[in-house]
Short mmCIF file of C-alpha atoms in Angstrom, two decimals:
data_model
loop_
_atom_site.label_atom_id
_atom_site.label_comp_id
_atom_site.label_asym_id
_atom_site.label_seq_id
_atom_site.Cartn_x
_atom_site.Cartn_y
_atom_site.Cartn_z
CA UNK A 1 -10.33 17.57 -7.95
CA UNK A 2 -12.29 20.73 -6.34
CA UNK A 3 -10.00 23.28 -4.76
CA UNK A 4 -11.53 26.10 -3.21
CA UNK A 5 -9.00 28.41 -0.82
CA UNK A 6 -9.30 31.21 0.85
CA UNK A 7 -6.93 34.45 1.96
CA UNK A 8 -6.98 37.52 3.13
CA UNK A 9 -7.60 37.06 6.56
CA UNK A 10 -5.69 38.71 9.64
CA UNK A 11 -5.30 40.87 12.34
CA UNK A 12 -7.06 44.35 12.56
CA UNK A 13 -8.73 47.50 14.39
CA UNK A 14 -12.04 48.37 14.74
CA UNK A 15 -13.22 50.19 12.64
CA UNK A 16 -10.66 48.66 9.56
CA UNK A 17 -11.59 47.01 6.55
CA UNK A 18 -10.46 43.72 5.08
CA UNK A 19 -10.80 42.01 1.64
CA UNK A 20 -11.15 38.40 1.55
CA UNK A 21 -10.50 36.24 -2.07
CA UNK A 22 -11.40 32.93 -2.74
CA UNK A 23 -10.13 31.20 -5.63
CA UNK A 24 -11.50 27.76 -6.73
CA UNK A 25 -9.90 25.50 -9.16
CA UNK A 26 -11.55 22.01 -10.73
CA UNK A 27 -14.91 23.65 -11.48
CA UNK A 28 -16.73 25.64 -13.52
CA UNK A 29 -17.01 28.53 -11.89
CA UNK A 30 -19.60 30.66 -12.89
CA UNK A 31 -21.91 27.32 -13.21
CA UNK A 32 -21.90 27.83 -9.19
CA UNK A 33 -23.32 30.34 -6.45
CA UNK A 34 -20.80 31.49 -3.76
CA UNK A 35 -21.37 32.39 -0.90
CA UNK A 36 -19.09 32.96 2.28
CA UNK A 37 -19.92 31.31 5.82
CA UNK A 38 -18.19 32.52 9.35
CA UNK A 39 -17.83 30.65 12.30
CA UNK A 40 -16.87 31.95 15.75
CA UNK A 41 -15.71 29.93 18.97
CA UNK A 42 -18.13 28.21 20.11
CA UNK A 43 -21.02 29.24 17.77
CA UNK A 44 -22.48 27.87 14.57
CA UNK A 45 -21.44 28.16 11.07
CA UNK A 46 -23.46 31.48 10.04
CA UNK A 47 -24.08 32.63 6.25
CA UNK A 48 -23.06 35.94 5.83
CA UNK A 49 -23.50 37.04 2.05
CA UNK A 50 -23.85 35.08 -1.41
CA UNK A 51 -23.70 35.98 -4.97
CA UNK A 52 -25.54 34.63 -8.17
CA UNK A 53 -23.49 33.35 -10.98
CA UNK A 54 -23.71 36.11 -13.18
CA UNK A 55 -23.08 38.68 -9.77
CA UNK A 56 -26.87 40.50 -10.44
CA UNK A 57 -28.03 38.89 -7.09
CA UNK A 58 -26.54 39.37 -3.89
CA UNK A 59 -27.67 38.18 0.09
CA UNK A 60 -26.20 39.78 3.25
CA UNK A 61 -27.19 38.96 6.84
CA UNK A 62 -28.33 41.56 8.43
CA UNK A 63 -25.44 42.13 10.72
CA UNK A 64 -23.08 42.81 8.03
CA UNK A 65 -25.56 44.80 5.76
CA UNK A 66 -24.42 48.09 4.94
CA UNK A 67 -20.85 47.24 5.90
CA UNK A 68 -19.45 43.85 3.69
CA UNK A 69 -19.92 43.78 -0.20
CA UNK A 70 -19.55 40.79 -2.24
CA UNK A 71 -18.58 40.40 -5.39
CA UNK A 72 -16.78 37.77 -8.17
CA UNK A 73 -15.06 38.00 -11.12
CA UNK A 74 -15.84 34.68 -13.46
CA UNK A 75 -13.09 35.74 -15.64
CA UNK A 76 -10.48 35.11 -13.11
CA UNK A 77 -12.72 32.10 -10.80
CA UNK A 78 -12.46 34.56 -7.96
CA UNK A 79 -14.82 35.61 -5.02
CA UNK A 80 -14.30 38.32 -3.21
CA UNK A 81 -15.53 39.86 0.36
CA UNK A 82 -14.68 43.69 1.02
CA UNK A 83 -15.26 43.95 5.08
CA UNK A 84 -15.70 47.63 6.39
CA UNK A 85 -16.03 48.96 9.61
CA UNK A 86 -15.53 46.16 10.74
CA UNK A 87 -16.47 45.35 14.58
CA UNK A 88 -14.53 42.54 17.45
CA UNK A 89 -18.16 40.74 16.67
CA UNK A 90 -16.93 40.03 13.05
CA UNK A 91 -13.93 37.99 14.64
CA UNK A 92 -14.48 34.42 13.27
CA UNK A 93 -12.96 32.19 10.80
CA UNK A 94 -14.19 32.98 7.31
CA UNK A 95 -15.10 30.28 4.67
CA UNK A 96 -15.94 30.64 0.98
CA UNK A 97 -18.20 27.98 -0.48
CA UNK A 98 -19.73 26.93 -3.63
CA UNK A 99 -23.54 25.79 -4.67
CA UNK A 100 -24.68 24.45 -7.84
CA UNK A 101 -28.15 24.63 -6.36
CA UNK A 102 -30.42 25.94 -8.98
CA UNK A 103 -33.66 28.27 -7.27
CA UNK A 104 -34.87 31.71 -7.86
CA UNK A 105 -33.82 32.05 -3.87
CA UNK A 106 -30.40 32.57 -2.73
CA UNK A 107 -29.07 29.56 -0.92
CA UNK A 108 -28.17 30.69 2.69
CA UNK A 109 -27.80 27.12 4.35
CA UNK A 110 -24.91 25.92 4.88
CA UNK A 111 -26.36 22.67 3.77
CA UNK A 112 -27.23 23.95 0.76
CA UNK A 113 -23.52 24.41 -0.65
CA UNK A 114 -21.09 21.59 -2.28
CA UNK A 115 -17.73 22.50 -1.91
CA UNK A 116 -15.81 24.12 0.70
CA UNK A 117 -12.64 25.96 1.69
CA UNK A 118 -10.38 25.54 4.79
CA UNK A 119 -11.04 29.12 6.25
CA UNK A 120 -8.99 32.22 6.91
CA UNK A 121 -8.90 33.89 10.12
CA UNK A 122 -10.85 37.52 10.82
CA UNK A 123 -9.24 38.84 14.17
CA UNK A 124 -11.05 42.28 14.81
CA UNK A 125 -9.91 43.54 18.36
CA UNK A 126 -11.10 46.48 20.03
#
């Protein structure tokens, strides 16, 4: 059985940082792209940033560019998100997911990913 769960998540400033893990059990992981997803009130599930297997590739969206990093260690099945500077807008709940989609692209869809976490809370207030 695929586990996949998520912490890290919680209350901060503006202008804080946060680092989100995501540890997966039941898979291989470096067979599988992560990525992590965020999802606000009321809005759609948005792709934030994803990482090849072997870490050499990495996506951001644009608004976190220059802010979050992504990263994994295989040796330990763990994902990672380091948030900086981070802004109210970055308030969401944060999910970690897993692709075994094989492409020379990135998969950014949500579609596009297998297995799933339950979410941690991002609270940025201002």
């Amino acid at each position: 059985q695929v586990q996949v769960l998520e912490s890290g998540g919680g209350l901060v400033q503006a202008g804080g940082s946060l680092r989100l893990s995501c540890t997966t059990s039941g898979l291989t992981f470096d067979n599988y792209v992560m990525g992590w997803f965020r999802q606000a009130p009321g809005k759609e599930r948005e792709g934030v940033s994803c990482i090849s297997r072997n870490g050499g590739n990495t996506y951001y969206a644009d608004s976190v560019k220059g802010r979050f990093t992504i990263s994994r260690d295989n040796a330990k099945n763990t994902l990672y998100l380091q948030m900086n500077s981070l802004k109210p807008e970055d308030t969401a709940a944060y999910y970690c997911a897993a692709s075994v989609r094989y492409s020379y692209l990135l998969p950014t869809r949500s579609n596009e990913y297998n297995y799933w976490g339950q979410g941690t809370q991002v609270t940025v207030s201002s």
